[in-house]
C-alpha positions as YAML, in Angstrom:
chain: A
units: angstrom
residues:
- id: 1
  name: MET
  ca: [-31.99, 1.57, 13.74]
- id: 2
  name: PHE
  ca: [-32.06, -1.72, 11.83]
- id: 3
  name: ARG
  ca: [-30.64, -4.70, 13.70]
- id: 4
  name: TRP
  ca: [-29.97, -8.20, 12.42]
- id: 5
  name: PRO
  ca: [-30.95, -11.24, 14.43]
- id: 6
  name: TYR
  ca: [-27.63, -12.84, 15.25]
- id: 7
  name: ALA
  ca: [-25.80, -15.45, 17.27]
- id: 8
  name: LYS
  ca: [-22.22, -15.33, 18.53]
- id: 9
  name: ASN
  ca: [-19.81, -18.18, 19.30]
- id: 10
  name: HIS
  ca: [-16.22, -18.29, 20.45]
- id: 11
  name: MET
  ca: [-14.07, -21.17, 19.24]
- id: 12
  name: ARG
  ca: [-10.42, -21.85, 20.04]
- id: 13
  name: ILE
  ca: [-8.23, -23.88, 17.69]
- id: 14
  name: ARG
  ca: [-5.06, -25.53, 18.98]
- id: 15
  name: TRP
  ca: [-2.38, -27.25, 16.95]
- id: 16
  name: ILE
  ca: [1.34, -28.03, 16.93]
- id: 17
  name: ASN
  ca: [3.26, -25.99, 14.38]
- id: 18
  name: HIS
  ca: [6.35, -27.04, 12.45]
- id: 19
  name: SER
  ca: [8.65, -26.19, 15.36]
- id: 20
  name: GLU
  ca: [6.58, -28.53, 17.57]
- id: 21
  name: GLU
  ca: [5.24, -25.65, 19.65]
- id: 22
  name: TYR
  ca: [1.58, -25.41, 20.58]
- id: 23
  name: ARG
  ca: [-0.25, -22.53, 18.91]
- id: 24
  name: SER
  ca: [-3.81, -21.42, 19.34]
- id: 25
  name: LEU
  ca: [-6.23, -19.22, 17.44]
- id: 26
  name: GLU
  ca: [-9.60, -17.89, 18.52]
- id: 27
  name: LEU
  ca: [-12.39, -17.63, 15.95]
- id: 28
  name: ILE
  ca: [-15.26, -15.37, 17.01]
- id: 29
  name: ILE
  ca: [-18.17, -16.48, 14.83]
- id: 30
  name: GLU
  ca: [-21.19, -14.20, 14.44]
- id: 31
  name: THR
  ca: [-24.19, -15.12, 12.31]
- id: 32
  name: PHE
  ca: [-26.59, -12.49, 11.01]
- id: 33
  name: GLY
  ca: [-30.01, -13.68, 9.88]
- id: 34
  name: ARG
  ca: [-30.91, -17.29, 9.24]
- id: 35
  name: VAL
  ca: [-27.65, -19.21, 8.87]
- id: 36
  name: SER
  ca: [-28.01, -22.93, 9.45]
- id: 37
  name: GLU
  ca: [-25.84, -24.72, 11.99]
- id: 38
  name: GLU
  ca: [-24.67, -27.07, 9.24]
- id: 39
  name: ALA
  ca: [-23.50, -24.15, 7.07]
- id: 40
  name: ARG
  ca: [-21.76, -22.51, 10.03]
- id: 41
  name: ARG
  ca: [-19.96, -25.74, 10.94]
- id: 42
  name: GLU
  ca: [-18.76, -26.21, 7.36]
- id: 43
  name: VAL
  ca: [-17.19, -22.73, 7.25]
- id: 44
  name: VAL
  ca: [-15.53, -23.30, 10.64]
- id: 45
  name: ARG
  ca: [-14.20, -26.71, 9.53]
- id: 46
  name: LEU
  ca: [-12.64, -25.23, 6.39]
- id: 47
  name: MET
  ca: [-11.09, -22.38, 8.37]
- id: 48
  name: GLU
  ca: [-9.67, -24.61, 11.09]
- id: 49
  name: ASP
  ca: [-8.02, -26.89, 8.55]
- id: 50
  name: CYS
  ca: [-6.65, -23.98, 6.52]
- id: 51
  name: TYR
  ca: [-5.17, -22.13, 9.51]
- id: 52
  name: ARG
  ca: [-3.41, -25.33, 10.60]
- id: 53
  name: ARG
  ca: [-2.03, -26.08, 7.15]
- id: 54
  name: LEU
  ca: [-0.80, -22.51, 6.66]
- id: 55
  name: SER
  ca: [1.04, -22.44, 9.99]
- id: 56
  name: PRO
  ca: [3.31, -21.12, 11.29]
- id: 57
  name: HIS
  ca: [1.68, -17.68, 11.31]
- id: 58
  name: ASP
  ca: [1.01, -14.96, 13.85]
- id: 59
  name: VAL
  ca: [-2.78, -14.80, 13.72]
- id: 60
  name: GLU
  ca: [-4.30, -15.13, 17.20]
- id: 61
  name: ILE
  ca: [-7.87, -13.93, 16.81]
- id: 62
  name: VAL
  ca: [-10.24, -13.52, 13.86]
- id: 63
  name: ASP
  ca: [-13.77, -12.13, 13.67]
- id: 64
  name: VAL
  ca: [-15.89, -14.18, 11.28]
- id: 65
  name: MET
  ca: [-19.23, -12.66, 10.22]
- id: 66
  name: LEU
  ca: [-21.67, -14.94, 8.40]
- id: 67
  name: PHE
  ca: [-24.58, -13.16, 6.71]
- id: 68
  name: GLU
  ca: [-27.73, -14.77, 5.43]
- id: 69
  name: THR
  ca: [-27.86, -12.34, 2.49]
- id: 70
  name: SER
  ca: [-25.46, -10.24, 0.44]
- id: 71
  name: SER
  ca: [-27.54, -7.14, 1.15]
- id: 72
  name: GLY
  ca: [-27.03, -7.73, 4.87]
- id: 73
  name: MET
  ca: [-23.28, -8.02, 4.39]
- id: 74
  name: GLU
  ca: [-23.16, -4.83, 2.34]
- id: 75
  name: ALA
  ca: [-25.24, -2.89, 4.88]
- id: 76
  name: TYR
  ca: [-22.92, -4.04, 7.65]
- id: 77
  name: SER
  ca: [-19.82, -3.03, 5.65]
- id: 78
  name: ILE
  ca: [-21.20, 0.44, 4.94]
- id: 79
  name: LYS
  ca: [-21.95, 0.95, 8.64]
- id: 80
  name: GLU
  ca: [-18.61, -0.38, 9.89]
- id: 81
  name: GLN
  ca: [-16.52, 1.53, 7.36]
- id: 82
  name: GLY
  ca: [-18.40, 4.69, 8.25]
- id: 83
  name: LEU
  ca: [-17.50, 4.21, 11.91]
- id: 84
  name: VAL
  ca: [-13.76, 4.16, 11.10]
- id: 85
  name: GLY
  ca: [-14.04, 7.00, 8.58]
- id: 86
  name: VAL
  ca: [-13.60, 4.90, 5.43]
- id: 87
  name: GLU
  ca: [-15.62, 5.77, 2.34]
- id: 88
  name: PHE
  ca: [-17.62, 2.86, 0.95]
- id: 89
  name: THR
  ca: [-16.85, 2.73, -2.79]
- id: 90
  name: GLY
  ca: [-19.34, 0.07, -3.84]
- id: 91
  name: LEU
  ca: [-16.58, -1.74, -5.73]
- id: 92
  name: GLU
  ca: [-16.97, -4.69, -3.35]
- id: 93
  name: SER
  ca: [-20.70, -5.03, -3.96]
- id: 94
  name: GLY
  ca: [-20.49, -8.24, -6.00]
- id: 95
  name: PHE
  ca: [-18.10, -10.05, -3.70]
- id: 96
  name: VAL
  ca: [-19.03, -13.37, -2.09]
- id: 97
  name: ALA
  ca: [-16.69, -12.71, 0.83]
- id: 98
  name: THR
  ca: [-14.30, -10.00, 1.97]
- id: 99
  name: HIS
  ca: [-11.53, -9.46, 4.48]
- id: 100
  name: GLU
  ca: [-10.59, -6.27, 6.30]
- id: 101
  name: ALA
  ca: [-8.59, -5.28, 9.35]
- id: 102
  name: TRP
  ca: [-9.51, -1.66, 10.07]
- id: 103
  name: THR
  ca: [-9.63, -2.25, 13.84]
- id: 104
  name: GLY
  ca: [-6.36, -4.17, 13.94]
- id: 105
  name: ILE
  ca: [-8.19, -7.51, 14.22]
- id: 106
  name: PRO
  ca: [-8.68, -9.52, 11.01]
- id: 107
  name: LYS
  ca: [-12.34, -9.72, 10.05]
- id: 108
  name: ILE
  ca: [-13.83, -12.08, 7.47]
- id: 109
  name: LEU
  ca: [-17.30, -11.37, 6.09]
- id: 110
  name: ILE
  ca: [-19.15, -14.03, 4.08]
- id: 111
  name: SER
  ca: [-22.44, -13.76, 2.20]
- id: 112
  name: MET
  ca: [-23.88, -17.24, 2.73]
- id: 113
  name: ASP
  ca: [-26.49, -16.95, -0.01]
- id: 114
  name: ARG
  ca: [-23.79, -16.19, -2.58]
- id: 115
  name: LEU
  ca: [-21.41, -18.76, -1.12]
- id: 116
  name: HIS
  ca: [-23.91, -21.57, -1.56]
- id: 117
  name: CYS
  ca: [-24.51, -20.66, -5.21]
- id: 118
  name: LEU
  ca: [-20.93, -21.76, -5.94]
- id: 119
  name: GLU
  ca: [-19.65, -25.19, -6.90]
- id: 120
  name: PRO
  ca: [-18.24, -27.08, -3.86]
- id: 121
  name: LEU
  ca: [-14.56, -26.66, -4.83]
- id: 122
  name: VAL
  ca: [-15.00, -22.94, -5.49]
- id: 123
  name: ARG
  ca: [-16.90, -22.60, -2.21]
- id: 124
  name: GLU
  ca: [-13.98, -24.13, -0.33]
- id: 125
  name: ALA
  ca: [-11.46, -21.99, -2.20]
- id: 126
  name: THR
  ca: [-13.42, -18.84, -1.35]
- id: 127
  name: VAL
  ca: [-13.25, -19.51, 2.38]
- id: 128
  name: ARG
  ca: [-9.54, -20.39, 2.20]
- id: 129
  name: HIS
  ca: [-8.88, -17.24, 0.19]
- id: 130
  name: GLU
  ca: [-10.14, -15.09, 3.06]
- id: 131
  name: VAL
  ca: [-8.22, -17.13, 5.64]
- id: 132
  name: ALA
  ca: [-5.02, -16.47, 3.69]
- id: 133
  name: HIS
  ca: [-5.83, -12.74, 3.60]
- id: 134
  name: SER
  ca: [-6.09, -12.72, 7.40]
- id: 135
  name: ILE
  ca: [-2.61, -14.26, 7.60]
- id: 136
  name: LEU
  ca: [-0.92, -12.05, 5.00]
- id: 137
  name: HIS
  ca: [-2.91, -8.83, 5.33]
- id: 138
  name: GLY
  ca: [-4.33, -8.86, 8.85]
- id: 139
  name: SER
  ca: [-3.44, -5.31, 9.92]
- id: 140
  name: PRO
  ca: [-4.74, -1.83, 8.94]
- id: 141
  name: GLU
  ca: [-1.60, -0.87, 7.00]
- id: 142
  name: TYR
  ca: [-2.63, -3.25, 4.21]
- id: 143
  name: TYR
  ca: [-5.77, -1.20, 3.59]
- id: 144
  name: ILE
  ca: [-4.28, 2.30, 3.55]
- id: 145
  name: PHE
  ca: [-1.84, 2.80, 0.67]
- id: 146
  name: PRO
  ca: [-0.28, 6.19, -0.16]
- id: 147
  name: ILE
  ca: [-0.97, 7.35, -3.70]
- id: 148
  name: PRO
  ca: [2.15, 6.55, -5.77]
- id: 149
  name: THR
  ca: [3.88, 9.41, -7.57]
- id: 150
  name: SER
  ca: [3.02, 7.88, -10.94]
- id: 151
  name: LEU
  ca: [-0.69, 7.97, -10.15]
- id: 152
  name: SER
  ca: [-0.48, 11.54, -8.88]
- id: 153
  name: GLU
  ca: [1.19, 12.56, -12.13]
- id: 154
  name: ALA
  ca: [-1.48, 10.72, -14.16]
- id: 155
  name: GLU
  ca: [-4.14, 12.50, -12.10]
- id: 156
  name: SER
  ca: [-2.74, 15.88, -13.14]
- id: 157
  name: LYS
  ca: [-2.01, 14.91, -16.73]
- id: 158
  name: HIS
  ca: [-5.44, 13.45, -17.48]
- id: 159
  name: GLY
  ca: [-7.53, 15.57, -15.11]
- id: 160
  name: LEU
  ca: [-8.69, 12.53, -13.14]
- id: 161
  name: PRO
  ca: [-11.04, 13.23, -10.22]
- id: 162
  name: ARG
  ca: [-9.44, 12.19, -6.92]
- id: 163
  name: ARG
  ca: [-12.18, 9.66, -6.16]
- id: 164
  name: TYR
  ca: [-11.28, 7.79, -9.34]
- id: 165
  name: VAL
  ca: [-7.59, 7.85, -8.45]
- id: 166
  name: ASN
  ca: [-8.49, 6.34, -5.07]
- id: 167
  name: ASN
  ca: [-10.57, 3.68, -6.82]
- id: 168
  name: ILE
  ca: [-7.71, 2.88, -9.22]
- id: 169
  name: LEU
  ca: [-5.33, 2.43, -6.30]
- id: 170
  name: TYR
  ca: [-7.87, 0.28, -4.46]
- id: 171
  name: LEU
  ca: [-8.34, -2.02, -7.47]
- id: 172
  name: ILE
  ca: [-4.59, -2.32, -7.94]
- id: 173
  name: SER
  ca: [-4.04, -3.14, -4.27]
- id: 174
  name: ILE
  ca: [-6.69, -5.87, -4.10]
- id: 175
  name: GLY
  ca: [-5.27, -7.47, -7.25]
- id: 176
  name: VAL
  ca: [-1.77, -7.51, -5.75]
- id: 177
  name: LYS
  ca: [-3.05, -8.95, -2.47]
- id: 178
  name: ASP
  ca: [-5.15, -11.58, -4.25]
- id: 179
  name: TYR
  ca: [-2.07, -12.67, -6.21]
- id: 180
  name: GLU
  ca: [-0.17, -13.07, -2.94]
- id: 181
  name: VAL
  ca: [-3.02, -15.03, -1.35]
- id: 182
  name: THR
  ca: [-3.39, -17.40, -4.30]
- id: 183
  name: SER
  ca: [0.36, -18.00, -4.40]
- id: 184
  name: LEU
  ca: [0.45, -18.78, -0.67]
- id: 185
  name: LEU
  ca: [-2.38, -21.30, -0.95]
- id: 186
  name: LEU
  ca: [-0.86, -22.99, -4.02]
- id: 187
  name: ASP
  ca: [2.51, -23.28, -2.29]
- id: 188
  name: ASN
  ca: [0.82, -25.01, 0.65]
- id: 189
  name: GLY
  ca: [-0.95, -27.69, -1.35]
- id: 190
  name: PHE
  ca: [-4.31, -26.06, -2.10]
- id: 191
  name: VAL
  ca: [-4.05, -26.60, -5.83]
- id: 192
  name: GLU
  ca: [-7.23, -28.18, -7.17]
- id: 193
  name: ASP
  ca: [-9.54, -25.71, -5.47]
- id: 194
  name: GLN
  ca: [-7.41, -22.67, -6.40]
- id: 195
  name: VAL
  ca: [-7.39, -23.72, -10.06]
- id: 196
  name: ALA
  ca: [-11.19, -24.01, -9.92]
- id: 197
  name: TYR
  ca: [-11.38, -20.65, -8.13]
- id: 198
  name: SER
  ca: [-9.29, -18.88, -10.76]
- id: 199
  name: LYS
  ca: [-11.38, -20.34, -13.57]
- id: 200
  name: HIS
  ca: [-14.54, -19.18, -11.81]
- id: 201
  name: LEU
  ca: [-13.22, -15.64, -11.31]
- id: 202
  name: ILE
  ca: [-11.96, -15.11, -14.85]
- id: 203
  name: LYS
  ca: [-15.27, -16.09, -16.46]
- id: 204
  name: THR
  ca: [-16.98, -13.08, -18.00]
- id: 205
  name: SER
  ca: [-20.46, -12.54, -16.60]
- id: 206
  name: GLN
  ca: [-23.37, -10.61, -18.04]
- id: 207
  name: GLU
  ca: [-22.65, -7.98, -15.38]
- id: 208
  name: ASP
  ca: [-19.11, -7.61, -16.73]
- id: 209
  name: LEU
  ca: [-20.38, -7.15, -20.26]
- id: 210
  name: GLN
  ca: [-23.05, -4.70, -19.14]
- id: 211
  name: ALA
  ca: [-20.55, -2.64, -17.12]
- id: 212
  name: TRP
  ca: [-18.23, -2.44, -20.14]
- id: 213
  name: SER
  ca: [-21.08, -1.46, -22.42]
- id: 214
  name: LEU
  ca: [-22.29, 1.26, -20.04]
- id: 215
  name: SER
  ca: [-18.79, 2.72, -19.76]
- id: 216
  name: LYS
  ca: [-18.52, 3.42, -23.48]
- id: 217
  name: GLY
  ca: [-18.24, 7.13, -24.09]
- id: 218
  name: ASP
  ca: [-16.78, 7.68, -20.62]
- id: 219
  name: PRO
  ca: [-13.07, 6.74, -20.69]
- id: 220
  name: VAL
  ca: [-12.59, 7.18, -16.93]
- id: 221
  name: LYS
  ca: [-15.41, 4.78, -16.13]
- id: 222
  name: GLY
  ca: [-14.02, 2.48, -18.81]
- id: 223
  name: LEU
  ca: [-10.66, 2.48, -17.03]
- id: 224
  name: ILE
  ca: [-12.31, 1.54, -13.71]
- id: 225
  name: THR
  ca: [-14.23, -1.23, -15.48]
- id: 226
  name: VAL
  ca: [-11.04, -2.64, -17.02]
- id: 227
  name: LEU
  ca: [-9.17, -2.51, -13.70]
- id: 228
  name: GLY
  ca: [-12.12, -4.24, -12.09]
- id: 229
  name: ARG
  ca: [-10.91, -7.39, -13.87]
- id: 230
  name: PHE
  ca: [-7.33, -7.05, -12.57]
- id: 231
  name: LYS
  ca: [-7.99, -9.05, -9.41]
- id: 232
  name: ASP
  ca: [-9.56, -11.84, -11.47]
- id: 233
  name: LEU
  ca: [-6.60, -11.98, -13.82]
- id: 234
  name: ALA
  ca: [-4.13, -11.73, -10.93]
- id: 235
  name: CYS
  ca: [-5.42, -14.98, -9.44]
- id: 236
  name: THR
  ca: [-5.30, -16.65, -12.87]
- id: 237
  name: VAL
  ca: [-1.72, -15.46, -13.35]
- id: 238
  name: ALA
  ca: [-0.70, -16.94, -9.97]
- id: 239
  name: VAL
  ca: [-2.14, -20.31, -11.01]
- id: 240
  name: SER
  ca: [-0.54, -20.12, -14.46]
- id: 241
  name: LYS
  ca: [2.89, -19.41, -12.98]
- id: 242
  name: TYR
  ca: [2.47, -22.31, -10.54]
- id: 243
  name: GLN
  ca: [1.58, -24.57, -13.46]
- id: 244
  name: GLY
  ca: [4.82, -23.62, -15.24]
- id: 245
  name: PHE
  ca: [3.65, -21.14, -17.87]
- id: 246
  name: LYS
  ca: [6.41, -18.75, -18.93]
- id: 247
  name: ARG
  ca: [4.55, -16.03, -20.87]
- id: 248
  name: VAL
  ca: [1.33, -14.11, -20.44]
- id: 249
  name: GLU
  ca: [0.29, -15.24, -23.95]
- id: 250
  name: ASP
  ca: [0.17, -18.83, -22.70]
- id: 251
  name: ILE
  ca: [-2.64, -18.18, -20.24]
- id: 252
  name: ASN
  ca: [-5.47, -20.23, -21.69]
- id: 253
  name: MET
  ca: [-8.19, -18.24, -19.93]
- id: 254
  name: LEU
  ca: [-7.43, -14.91, -21.62]
- id: 255
  name: GLY
  ca: [-10.18, -15.70, -24.10]
- id: 256
  name: GLU
  ca: [-12.69, -14.80, -21.39]
- id: 257
  name: LEU
  ca: [-11.54, -11.17, -21.67]
- id: 258
  name: ARG
  ca: [-11.74, -10.87, -25.46]
- id: 259
  name: TYR
  ca: [-14.66, -8.46, -25.17]
- id: 260
  name: LEU
  ca: [-12.05, -5.82, -24.30]
- id: 261
  name: PRO
  ca: [-10.16, -4.08, -27.14]
- id: 262
  name: GLU
  ca: [-7.03, -6.01, -28.07]
- id: 263
  name: VAL
  ca: [-4.61, -3.27, -27.04]
- id: 264
  name: THR
  ca: [-6.41, -2.83, -23.69]
- id: 265
  name: LEU
  ca: [-6.38, -6.54, -22.95]
- id: 266
  name: LYS
  ca: [-2.69, -6.71, -23.83]
- id: 267
  name: GLY
  ca: [-1.89, -3.91, -21.38]
- id: 268
  name: LEU
  ca: [-3.98, -5.48, -18.60]
- id: 269
  name: ALA
  ca: [-2.39, -8.88, -19.19]
- id: 270
  name: GLU
  ca: [1.14, -7.45, -19.12]
- id: 271
  name: VAL
  ca: [0.49, -5.58, -15.87]
- id: 272
  name: SER
  ca: [-0.94, -8.75, -14.35]
- id: 273
  name: TRP
  ca: [1.89, -11.01, -15.52]
- id: 274
  name: ALA
  ca: [4.45, -8.59, -14.09]
- id: 275
  name: LEU
  ca: [3.37, -9.80, -10.64]
- id: 276
  name: THR
  ca: [5.19, -13.07, -11.33]
- id: 277
  name: GLY
  ca: [8.51, -11.23, -11.18]
- id: 278
  name: MET
  ca: [7.86, -9.45, -7.89]
- id: 279
  name: SER
  ca: [8.19, -12.29, -5.38]
- id: 280
  name: HIS
  ca: [11.19, -10.58, -3.76]
- id: 281
  name: LEU
  ca: [9.16, -7.44, -2.97]
- id: 282
  name: ASP
  ca: [6.81, -6.70, -0.08]
- id: 283
  name: THR
  ca: [3.13, -5.88, -0.67]
- id: 284
  name: PHE
  ca: [3.65, -2.12, -0.60]
- id: 285
  name: SER
  ca: [6.46, -2.18, -3.14]
- id: 286
  name: LYS
  ca: [4.38, -4.45, -5.37]
- id: 287
  name: VAL
  ca: [1.45, -2.01, -5.24]
- id: 288
  name: GLU
  ca: [3.70, 0.93, -6.10]
- id: 289
  name: LEU
  ca: [5.41, -0.88, -8.98]
- id: 290
  name: THR
  ca: [2.09, -2.20, -10.31]
- id: 291
  name: ALA
  ca: [0.68, 1.34, -10.20]
- id: 292
  name: ASP
  ca: [3.68, 2.56, -12.24]
- id: 293
  name: LEU
  ca: [3.09, -0.19, -14.82]
- id: 294
  name: THR
  ca: [-0.64, 0.56, -14.90]
- id: 295
  name: VAL
  ca: [0.06, 4.20, -15.69]
- id: 296
  name: ARG
  ca: [2.53, 3.29, -18.45]
- id: 297
  name: ARG
  ca: [0.74, 0.35, -20.04]
- id: 298
  name: LEU
  ca: [-2.95, 0.99, -19.42]
- id: 299
  name: ILE
  ca: [-4.16, 4.36, -18.17]
- id: 300
  name: GLY
  ca: [-3.03, 6.55, -21.05]
- id: 301
  name: GLN
  ca: [-4.11, 3.98, -23.63]
- id: 302
  name: VAL
  ca: [-7.63, 3.61, -22.21]
- id: 303
  name: LEU
  ca: [-8.19, 7.31, -21.61]
- id: 304
  name: GLN
  ca: [-7.02, 8.27, -25.10]
- id: 305
  name: SER
  ca: [-8.90, 5.53, -26.95]
...
């Protein structure tokens, strides 16, 4: 069995929260492969500062896994998800960092090679993004969503394979959660880095264009490809709302998605902007409502085009 060379450190953070009570948080840092001490310290510094600034919160312990390579992080994820009976979809393969909480303890995984390819502000925002996930979505219930009735009906109507329905729900849920995370960070003063982060995410890469090109002729794959951009647009929408924009048409980064058909982009943008009116709802209600909107505004249109 393949094993990574690794090191493990326990670190305890203490601070006084807004009610002048002492709070503490334990970070369990594990490094897999060759991760420099300087790089490890930088991640820890960003996390410590972010957890303090986002207090009060109930997080007491977080596992932080730092991987030398993205392939190492992916191999670890496949193994760990297999142990808890979760199917690895591959939809996370391009991520720089991820958060999960299958065991009940928040776990942050970071690909250090990908992290250090980013501009400094985006690098900082990426780490803070995962910290915010551990605060908002640090329990297993945020990773197991029941299939909404609207999606079940779309499954029957369009003959969608169940694995694609699961993927659609997954992509909707991570977009909703990313909107929540970006909003939390913006509301707590992390503005410059979150603006940079949203601009980085919404940029269309060659991989995006290739995925769209390869999906032509297969409407179901095309739908998954379109929804793969939902999380990117969700973060951009959160920033746009914070900056005072009132309509989805005002988002100045929509031009990055012009490779999509106009009607498809309009549907995706409307579903994304609808998140701005859901602040009174919990995560699960947001996911259900977003799924309903996705069925009405996007799924039928993409599958019938």
